[in-house]
Coordinates of C-alpha atoms and ligand atoms in Angstrom, one line a residue:
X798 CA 143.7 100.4 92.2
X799 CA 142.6 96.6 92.8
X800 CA 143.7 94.1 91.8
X801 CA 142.5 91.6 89.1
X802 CA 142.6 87.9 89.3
X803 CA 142.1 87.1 85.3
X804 CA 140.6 83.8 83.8
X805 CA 139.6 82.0 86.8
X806 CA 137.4 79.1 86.6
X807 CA 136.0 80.1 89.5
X808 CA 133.9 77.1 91.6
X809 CA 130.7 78.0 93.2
X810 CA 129.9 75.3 95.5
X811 CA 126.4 76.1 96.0
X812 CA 125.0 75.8 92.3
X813 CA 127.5 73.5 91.5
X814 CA 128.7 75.7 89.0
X815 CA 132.2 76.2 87.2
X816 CA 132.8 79.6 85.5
X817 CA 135.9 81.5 84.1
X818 CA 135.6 84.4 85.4
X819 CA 137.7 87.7 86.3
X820 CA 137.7 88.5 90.5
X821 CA 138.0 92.0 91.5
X822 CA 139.8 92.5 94.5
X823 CA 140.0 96.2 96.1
X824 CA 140.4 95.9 99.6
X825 CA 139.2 93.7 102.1
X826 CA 136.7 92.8 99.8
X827 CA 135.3 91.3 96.2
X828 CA 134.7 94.5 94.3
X829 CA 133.4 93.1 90.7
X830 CA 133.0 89.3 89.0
X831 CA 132.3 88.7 85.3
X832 CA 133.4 87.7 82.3
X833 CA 135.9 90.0 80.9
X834 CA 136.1 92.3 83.3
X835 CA 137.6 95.7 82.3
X836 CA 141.9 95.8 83.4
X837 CA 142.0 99.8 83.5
X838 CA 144.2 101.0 86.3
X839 CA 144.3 97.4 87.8
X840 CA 147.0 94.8 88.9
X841 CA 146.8 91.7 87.1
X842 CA 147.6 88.4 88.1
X843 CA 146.8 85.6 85.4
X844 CA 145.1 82.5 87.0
X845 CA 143.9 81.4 84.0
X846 CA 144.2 77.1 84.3
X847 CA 143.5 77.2 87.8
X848 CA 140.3 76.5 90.0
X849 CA 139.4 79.0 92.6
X850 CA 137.6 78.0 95.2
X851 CA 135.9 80.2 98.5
X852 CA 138.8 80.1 101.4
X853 CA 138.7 76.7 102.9
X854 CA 137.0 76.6 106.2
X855 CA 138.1 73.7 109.2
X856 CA 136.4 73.4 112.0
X857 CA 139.3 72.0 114.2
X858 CA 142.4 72.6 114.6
X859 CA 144.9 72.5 117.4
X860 CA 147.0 75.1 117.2
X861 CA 148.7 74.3 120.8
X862 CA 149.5 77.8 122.0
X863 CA 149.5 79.1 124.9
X864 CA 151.9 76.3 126.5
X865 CA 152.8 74.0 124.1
X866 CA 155.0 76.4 121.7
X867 CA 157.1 73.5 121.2
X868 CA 154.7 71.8 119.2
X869 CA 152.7 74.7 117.3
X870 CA 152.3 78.4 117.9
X871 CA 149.4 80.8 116.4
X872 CA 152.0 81.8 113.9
X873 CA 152.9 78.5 112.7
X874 CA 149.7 77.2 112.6
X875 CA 147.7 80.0 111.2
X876 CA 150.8 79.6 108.7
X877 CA 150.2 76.0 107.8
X878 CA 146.3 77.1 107.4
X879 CA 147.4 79.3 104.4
X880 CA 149.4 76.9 102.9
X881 CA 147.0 74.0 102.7
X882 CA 144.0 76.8 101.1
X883 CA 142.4 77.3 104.4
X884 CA 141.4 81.0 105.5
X885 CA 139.3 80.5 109.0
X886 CA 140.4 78.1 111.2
X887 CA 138.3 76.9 114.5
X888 CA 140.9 76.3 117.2
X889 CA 140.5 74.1 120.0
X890 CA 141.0 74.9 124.0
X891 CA 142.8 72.0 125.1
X892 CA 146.3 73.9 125.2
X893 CA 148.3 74.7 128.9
X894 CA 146.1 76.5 129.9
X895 CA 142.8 75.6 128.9
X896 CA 140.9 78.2 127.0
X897 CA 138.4 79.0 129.6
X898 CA 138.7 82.9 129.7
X899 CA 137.6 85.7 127.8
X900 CA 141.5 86.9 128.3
X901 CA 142.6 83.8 126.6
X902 CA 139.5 84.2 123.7
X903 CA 140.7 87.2 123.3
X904 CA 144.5 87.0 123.5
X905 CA 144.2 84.1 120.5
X906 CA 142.3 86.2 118.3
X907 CA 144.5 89.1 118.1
X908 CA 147.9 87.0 117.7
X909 CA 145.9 85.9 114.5
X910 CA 145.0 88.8 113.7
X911 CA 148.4 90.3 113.8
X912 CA 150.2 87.4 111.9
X913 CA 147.3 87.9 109.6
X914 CA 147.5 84.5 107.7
X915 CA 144.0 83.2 108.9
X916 CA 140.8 84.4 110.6
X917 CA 141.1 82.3 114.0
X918 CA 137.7 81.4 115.7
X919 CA 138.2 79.8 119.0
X920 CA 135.9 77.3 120.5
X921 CA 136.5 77.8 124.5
X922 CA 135.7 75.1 127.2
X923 CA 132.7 73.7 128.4
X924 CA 134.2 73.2 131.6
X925 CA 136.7 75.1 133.7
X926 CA 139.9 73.3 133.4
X927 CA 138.1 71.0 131.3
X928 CA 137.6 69.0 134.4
X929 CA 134.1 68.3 134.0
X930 CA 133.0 69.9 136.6
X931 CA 131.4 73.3 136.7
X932 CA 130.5 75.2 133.6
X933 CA 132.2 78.1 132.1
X934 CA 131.1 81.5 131.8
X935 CA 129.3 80.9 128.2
X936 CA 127.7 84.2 127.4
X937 CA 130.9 86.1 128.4
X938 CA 133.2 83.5 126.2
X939 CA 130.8 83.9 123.5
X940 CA 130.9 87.7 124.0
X941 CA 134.7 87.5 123.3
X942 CA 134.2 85.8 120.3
X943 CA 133.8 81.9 120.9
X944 CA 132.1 80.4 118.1
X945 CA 131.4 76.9 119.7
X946 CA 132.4 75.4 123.4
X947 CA 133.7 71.9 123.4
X948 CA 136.5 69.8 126.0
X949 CA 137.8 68.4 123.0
X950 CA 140.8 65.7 123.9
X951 CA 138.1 64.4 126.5
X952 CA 134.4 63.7 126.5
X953 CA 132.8 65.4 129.1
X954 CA 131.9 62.1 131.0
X955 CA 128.8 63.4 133.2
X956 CA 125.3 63.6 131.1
X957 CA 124.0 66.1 133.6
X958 CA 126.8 68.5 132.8
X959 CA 126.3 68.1 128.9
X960 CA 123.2 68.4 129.4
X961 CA 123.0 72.1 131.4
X962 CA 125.9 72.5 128.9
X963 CA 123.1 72.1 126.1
X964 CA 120.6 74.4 127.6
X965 CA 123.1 77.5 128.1
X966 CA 125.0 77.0 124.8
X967 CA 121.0 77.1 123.4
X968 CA 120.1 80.4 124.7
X969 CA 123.7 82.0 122.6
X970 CA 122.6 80.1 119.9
X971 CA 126.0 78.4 119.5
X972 CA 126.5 74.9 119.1
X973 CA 128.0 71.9 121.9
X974 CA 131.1 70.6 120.0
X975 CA 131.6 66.6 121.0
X976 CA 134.7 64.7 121.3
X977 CA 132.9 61.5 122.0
X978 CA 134.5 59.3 123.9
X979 CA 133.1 57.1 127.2
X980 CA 136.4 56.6 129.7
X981 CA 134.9 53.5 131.3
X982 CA 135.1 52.3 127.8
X983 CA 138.1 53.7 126.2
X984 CA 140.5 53.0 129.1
X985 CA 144.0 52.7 128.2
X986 CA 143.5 52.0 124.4
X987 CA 146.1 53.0 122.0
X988 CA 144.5 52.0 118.4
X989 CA 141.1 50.4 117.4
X990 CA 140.1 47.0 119.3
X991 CA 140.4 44.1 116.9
X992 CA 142.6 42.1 114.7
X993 CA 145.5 44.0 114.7
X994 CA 145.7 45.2 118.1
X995 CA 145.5 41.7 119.0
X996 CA 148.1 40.9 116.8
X997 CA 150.4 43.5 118.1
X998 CA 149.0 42.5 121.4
X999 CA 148.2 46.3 122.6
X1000 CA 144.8 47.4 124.3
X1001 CA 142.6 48.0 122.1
X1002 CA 140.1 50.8 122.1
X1003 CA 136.4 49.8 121.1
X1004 CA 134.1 51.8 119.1
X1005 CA 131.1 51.8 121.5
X1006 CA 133.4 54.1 123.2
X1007 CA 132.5 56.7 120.9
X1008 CA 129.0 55.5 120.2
X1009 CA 128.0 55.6 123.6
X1010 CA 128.5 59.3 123.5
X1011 CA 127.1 60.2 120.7
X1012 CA 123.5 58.5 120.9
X1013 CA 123.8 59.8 125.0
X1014 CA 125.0 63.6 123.3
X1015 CA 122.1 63.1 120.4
X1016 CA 119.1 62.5 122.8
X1017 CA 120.3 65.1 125.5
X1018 CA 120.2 67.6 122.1
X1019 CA 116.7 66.5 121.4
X1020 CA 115.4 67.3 124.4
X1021 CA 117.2 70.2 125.2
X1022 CA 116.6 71.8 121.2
X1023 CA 120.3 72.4 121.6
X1024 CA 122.8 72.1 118.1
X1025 CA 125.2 69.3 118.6
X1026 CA 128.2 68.9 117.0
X1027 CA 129.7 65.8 116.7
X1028 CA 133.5 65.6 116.3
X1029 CA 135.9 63.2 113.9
X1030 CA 133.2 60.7 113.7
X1031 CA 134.8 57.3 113.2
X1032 CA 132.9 53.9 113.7
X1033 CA 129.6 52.9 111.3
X1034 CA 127.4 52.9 114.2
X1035 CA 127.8 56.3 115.4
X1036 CA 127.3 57.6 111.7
X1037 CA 123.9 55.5 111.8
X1038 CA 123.1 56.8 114.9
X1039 CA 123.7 60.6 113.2
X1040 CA 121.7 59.4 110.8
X1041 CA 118.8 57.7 112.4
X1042 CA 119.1 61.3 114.8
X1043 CA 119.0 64.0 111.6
X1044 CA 115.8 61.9 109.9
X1045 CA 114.3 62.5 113.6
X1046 CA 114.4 66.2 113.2
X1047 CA 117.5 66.5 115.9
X1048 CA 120.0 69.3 115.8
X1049 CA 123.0 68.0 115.0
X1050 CA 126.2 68.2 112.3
X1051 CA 128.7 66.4 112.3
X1052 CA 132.7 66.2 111.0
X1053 CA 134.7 63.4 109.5
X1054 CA 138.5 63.3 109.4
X1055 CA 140.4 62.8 105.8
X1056 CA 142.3 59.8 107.7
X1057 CA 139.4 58.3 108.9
X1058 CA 138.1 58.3 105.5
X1059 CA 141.1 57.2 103.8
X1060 CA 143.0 54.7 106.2
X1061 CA 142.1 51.9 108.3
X1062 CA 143.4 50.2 111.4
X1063 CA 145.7 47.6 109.2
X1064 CA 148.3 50.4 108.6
X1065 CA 149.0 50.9 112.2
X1066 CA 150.8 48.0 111.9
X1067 CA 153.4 49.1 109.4
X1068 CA 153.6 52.7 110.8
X1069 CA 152.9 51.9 114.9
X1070 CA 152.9 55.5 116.4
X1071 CA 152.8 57.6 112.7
X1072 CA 148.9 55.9 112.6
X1073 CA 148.2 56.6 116.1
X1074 CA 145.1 59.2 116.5
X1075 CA 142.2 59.7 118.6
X1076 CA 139.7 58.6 117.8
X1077 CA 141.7 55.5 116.5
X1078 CA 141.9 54.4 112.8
X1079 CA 138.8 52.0 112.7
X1080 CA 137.9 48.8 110.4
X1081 CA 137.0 49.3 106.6
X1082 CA 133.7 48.6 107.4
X1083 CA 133.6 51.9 109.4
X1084 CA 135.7 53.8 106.9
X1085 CA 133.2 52.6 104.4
X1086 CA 130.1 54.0 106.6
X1087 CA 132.0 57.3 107.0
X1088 CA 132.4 57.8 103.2
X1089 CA 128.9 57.1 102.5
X1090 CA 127.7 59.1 105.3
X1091 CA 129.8 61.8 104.0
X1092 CA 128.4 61.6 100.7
X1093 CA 124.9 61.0 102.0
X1094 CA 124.6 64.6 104.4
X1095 CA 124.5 62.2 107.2
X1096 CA 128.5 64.0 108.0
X1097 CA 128.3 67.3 106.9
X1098 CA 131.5 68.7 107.1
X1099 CA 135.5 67.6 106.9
X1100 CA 137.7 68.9 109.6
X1101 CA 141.6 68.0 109.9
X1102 CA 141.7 67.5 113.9
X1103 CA 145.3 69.2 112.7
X1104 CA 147.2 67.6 116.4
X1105 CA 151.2 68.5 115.7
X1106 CA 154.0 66.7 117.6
X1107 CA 157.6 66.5 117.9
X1108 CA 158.9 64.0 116.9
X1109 CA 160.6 63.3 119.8
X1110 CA 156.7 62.5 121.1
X1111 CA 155.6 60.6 118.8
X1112 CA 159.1 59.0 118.8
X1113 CA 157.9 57.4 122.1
X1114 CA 156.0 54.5 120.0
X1115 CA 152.8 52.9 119.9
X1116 CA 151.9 52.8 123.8
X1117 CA 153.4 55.9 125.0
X1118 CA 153.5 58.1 122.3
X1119 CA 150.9 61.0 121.7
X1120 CA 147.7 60.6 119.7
X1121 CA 147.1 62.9 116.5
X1122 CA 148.4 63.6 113.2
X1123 CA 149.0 67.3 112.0
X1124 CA 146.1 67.9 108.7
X1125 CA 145.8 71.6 107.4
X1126 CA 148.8 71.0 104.8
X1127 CA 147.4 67.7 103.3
X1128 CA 143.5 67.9 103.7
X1129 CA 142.6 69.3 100.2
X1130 CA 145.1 67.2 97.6
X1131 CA 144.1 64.6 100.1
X1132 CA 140.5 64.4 99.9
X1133 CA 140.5 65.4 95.8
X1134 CA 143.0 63.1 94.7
X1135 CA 140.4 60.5 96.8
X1136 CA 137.5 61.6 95.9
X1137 CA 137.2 64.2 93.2
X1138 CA 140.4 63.1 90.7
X1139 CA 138.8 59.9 91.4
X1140 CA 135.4 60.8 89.5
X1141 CA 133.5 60.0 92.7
X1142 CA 132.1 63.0 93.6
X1143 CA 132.0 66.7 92.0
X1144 CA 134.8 69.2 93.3
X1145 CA 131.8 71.9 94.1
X1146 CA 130.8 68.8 96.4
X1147 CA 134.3 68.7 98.4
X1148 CA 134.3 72.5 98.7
X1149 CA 131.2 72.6 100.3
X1150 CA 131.8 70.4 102.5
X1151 CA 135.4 71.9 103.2
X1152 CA 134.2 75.8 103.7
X1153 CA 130.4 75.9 102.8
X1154 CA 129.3 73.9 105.4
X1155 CA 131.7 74.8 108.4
X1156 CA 130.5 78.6 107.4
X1157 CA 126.6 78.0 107.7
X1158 CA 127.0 75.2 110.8
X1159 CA 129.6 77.6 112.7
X1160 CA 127.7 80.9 111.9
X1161 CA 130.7 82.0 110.2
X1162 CA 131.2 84.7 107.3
X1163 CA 132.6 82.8 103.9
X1164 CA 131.7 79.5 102.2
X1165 CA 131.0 81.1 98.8
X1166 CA 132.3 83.7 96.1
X1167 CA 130.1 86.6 95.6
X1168 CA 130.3 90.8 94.8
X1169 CA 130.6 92.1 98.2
X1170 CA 131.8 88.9 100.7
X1171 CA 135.4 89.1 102.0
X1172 CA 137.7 88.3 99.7
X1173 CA 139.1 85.0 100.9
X1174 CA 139.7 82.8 98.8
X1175 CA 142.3 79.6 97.2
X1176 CA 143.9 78.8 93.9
X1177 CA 144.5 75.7 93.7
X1178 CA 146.2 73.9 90.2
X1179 CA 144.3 70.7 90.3
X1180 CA 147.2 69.1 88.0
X1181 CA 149.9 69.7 89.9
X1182 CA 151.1 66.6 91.2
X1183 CA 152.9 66.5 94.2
X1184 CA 154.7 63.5 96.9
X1185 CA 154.1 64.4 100.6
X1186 CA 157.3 65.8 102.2
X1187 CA 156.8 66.9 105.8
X1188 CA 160.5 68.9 105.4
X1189 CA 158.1 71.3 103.4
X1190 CA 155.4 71.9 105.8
X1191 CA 155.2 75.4 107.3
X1192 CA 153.6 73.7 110.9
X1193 CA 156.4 72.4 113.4
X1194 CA 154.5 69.0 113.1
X1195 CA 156.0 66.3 110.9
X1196 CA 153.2 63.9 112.0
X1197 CA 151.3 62.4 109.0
X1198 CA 150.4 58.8 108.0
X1199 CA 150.7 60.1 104.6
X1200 CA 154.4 60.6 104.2
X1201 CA 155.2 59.7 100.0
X1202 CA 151.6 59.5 99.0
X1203 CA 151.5 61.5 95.6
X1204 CA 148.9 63.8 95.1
X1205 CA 147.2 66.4 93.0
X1206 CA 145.5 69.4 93.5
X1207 CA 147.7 71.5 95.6
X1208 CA 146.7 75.6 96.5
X1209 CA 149.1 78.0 95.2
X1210 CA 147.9 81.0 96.4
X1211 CA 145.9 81.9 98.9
X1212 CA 143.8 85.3 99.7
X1213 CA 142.9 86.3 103.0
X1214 CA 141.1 89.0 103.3
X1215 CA 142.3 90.8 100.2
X1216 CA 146.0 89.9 101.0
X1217 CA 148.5 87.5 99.5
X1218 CA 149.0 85.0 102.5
X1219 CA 150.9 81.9 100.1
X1220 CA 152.3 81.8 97.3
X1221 CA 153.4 78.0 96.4
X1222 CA 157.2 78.3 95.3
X1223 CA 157.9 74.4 95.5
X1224 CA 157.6 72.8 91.9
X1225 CA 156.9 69.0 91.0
X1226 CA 159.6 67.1 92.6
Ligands
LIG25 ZN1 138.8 65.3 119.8

């Protein structure tokens, strides 16, 4: 009738536990877990070797459609999701148009649900057109089945609109999502301000550009009681500032980027527009404070910022070329091959931070493996070892820094919802 994953070390991120264990799958849903769980009438699929870990969560993603079908689409995207282990994605509204509508909350959700890879949760716009200047409808967006509201790709420059922002997202109980970034300050940047930009002699973009915001977003959602949610935190003093804000009793959570954690500004110099991202590659000092804030709670969540390309754009180089790099394929072997392989934190560690924490922050359904949740859910073979070929990824984006870096740790299958959504055909190359 179901069917029976057998042998599982199965990786419960809350406890910190690891147990081999048999998953029941009948449905929709996880029907039985145990030890030895009787086969009877059951399918069996032997996973014995491999880790399974709760469907990864990632809290932003841009999965460019409507309008900008020549980068991504819903399919592709949600595609890409399933390949890198993730099972709810949280898309952002910046596309052409702006997701400002409950027609447009509502026409992403079903797309995803008819390709049926991932479980899509759009965040809508604060702002109509993302213009900054007059609110959308929240409680009707939020109706439709927006999980957040944020004018990600620009900071919403006016504190009296964040702030009436604040106060209405407060009353839905849903958080502000912040891309952080101060225009008077970030001008017509292209990478971090320092050394190297000087040395390539291209404007630079300063960090107080992003700190600015944050400390203005952190004491608007102090006195409004409003949840914050800070976006791809980069510099130190922004992630002191989080800090110094959660030790104060604020609401507020906040997301770090695997490139942010794992490259600095000193490679945009060998790879020009394949490093360029928003917010830019910083100083090791920074990607130093963003790993121990990480590790510390101070950050409580990873999130891919997943921004695909042509290559064509980002074949415009390191002025005019588009910011971002494309994420959901790369984010788990990235972060355990770092971190994990690495013996410098647990894996039940990573996977909290990587579905756990999205789950309780974003008031979403998941984030663990228990009788009776949804059965979504990742295999991944942590000794499967693995260069990074974009030619393999299922998004249309080719856009990684990480081109050639070897890593372990890749998903091989992945469960949405009861169903089969990736199966990982591509052997060590
Ligand atoms: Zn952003």
């Amino acid at each position: 009738m179901g069917r029976l994953y057998r042998g599982a070390t199965v990786v419960d991120p809350v406890t910190g536990e690891h147990m081999i264990q048999d998953i029941l799958v009948e449905g929709q849903v996880i029907a039985d877990l145990g030890v030895h769980l009787p086969t009877s009438t059951h399918e069996v699929i032997e996973v014995s070797g491999l880790h399974v870990l709760p469907g990864l969560i990632d809290p932003h993603v841009h999965l460019r459609e409507p309008g900008q079908t020549h980068k991504e689409t819903i399919e592709t995207g949600t595609m890409a999701a399933a390949a890198g282990g993730f099972t709810q994605i949280c898309c952002m509204p910046n596309t052409s148009p702006i997701v400002d509508t409950t027609e447009l909350v509502l026409s992403i959700r079903s797309q995803a649900d008819h390709f049926g890879y991932a479980t899509v949760h759009p965040i809508a716009a604060i702002t109509k057109g993302a213009k900054g200047e007059e609110l959308t409808d929240f409680a009707a967006l939020h109706q439709a089945g927006a999980v957040g509201f944020s004018d990600d790709g620009r900071g919403v420059q006016s504190a009296q609109m964040m702030r009436q922002a604040l106060i209405r997202a407060k009353q839905l109980g849903v958080p502000i999502i912040v891309h952080a970034e101060d225009e008077t300050l970030s001008g017509a940047g292209c990478m971090n301000a320092g050394a190297v930009a000087e040395r390539l002699g291209v404007d630079g973009i300063v960090s107080s550009a992003e700190t600015v915001m944050i400390a203005r977003d952190v004491i608007l959602a102090q006195e409004t009681g409003a949840h914050v949610h800070m976006c791809h935190v980069s510099p130190k003093a922004a992630v002191e500032v989080i800090r110094t804000a959660k030790a104060n009793g604020v609401q507020v959570t906040a997301e770090v980027t695997p490139h942010h954690l794992l490259l600095t500004d000193e490679i945009v110099e060998r790879l020009l527009a394949q490093a360029k991202v928003n917010p830019p590659l910083r100083s090791e000092s920074d990607r130093q404070a963003c790993i121990r804030g990480l590790f510390d709670g101070t950050l409580d969540m990873i999130a891919t910022d997943h921004a695909p390309h042509t290559e064509e754009e980002k074949g415009r180089g390191l002025i005019r070329g588009p910011f971002g790099f494309v994420g959901l394929e790369l984010s788990f072997p990235l972060m355990y091959t770092a971190f994990v392989k690495s013996g410098i934190i647990p894996l039940a560690k990573l996977v909290y931070h990587m579905s756990t924490a999205p789950a309780a922050h974003f008031h979403l359904q998941g984030g663990r493996i228990a009788v009776g949740e949804l059965a979504d859910f990742t295999v991944v073979d942590l000794s499967q070892q693995r260069r990074v070929n974009p030619a393999t990824f299922r998004s249309k984006g080719r856009n990684t820094p990480f081109v050639d870096s070897v890593l372990y740790g890749w998903p091989v299958l992945t469960i949405h919802q009861g169903r089969t959504v990736f199966i990982n055909e591509v052997t060590v190359d």
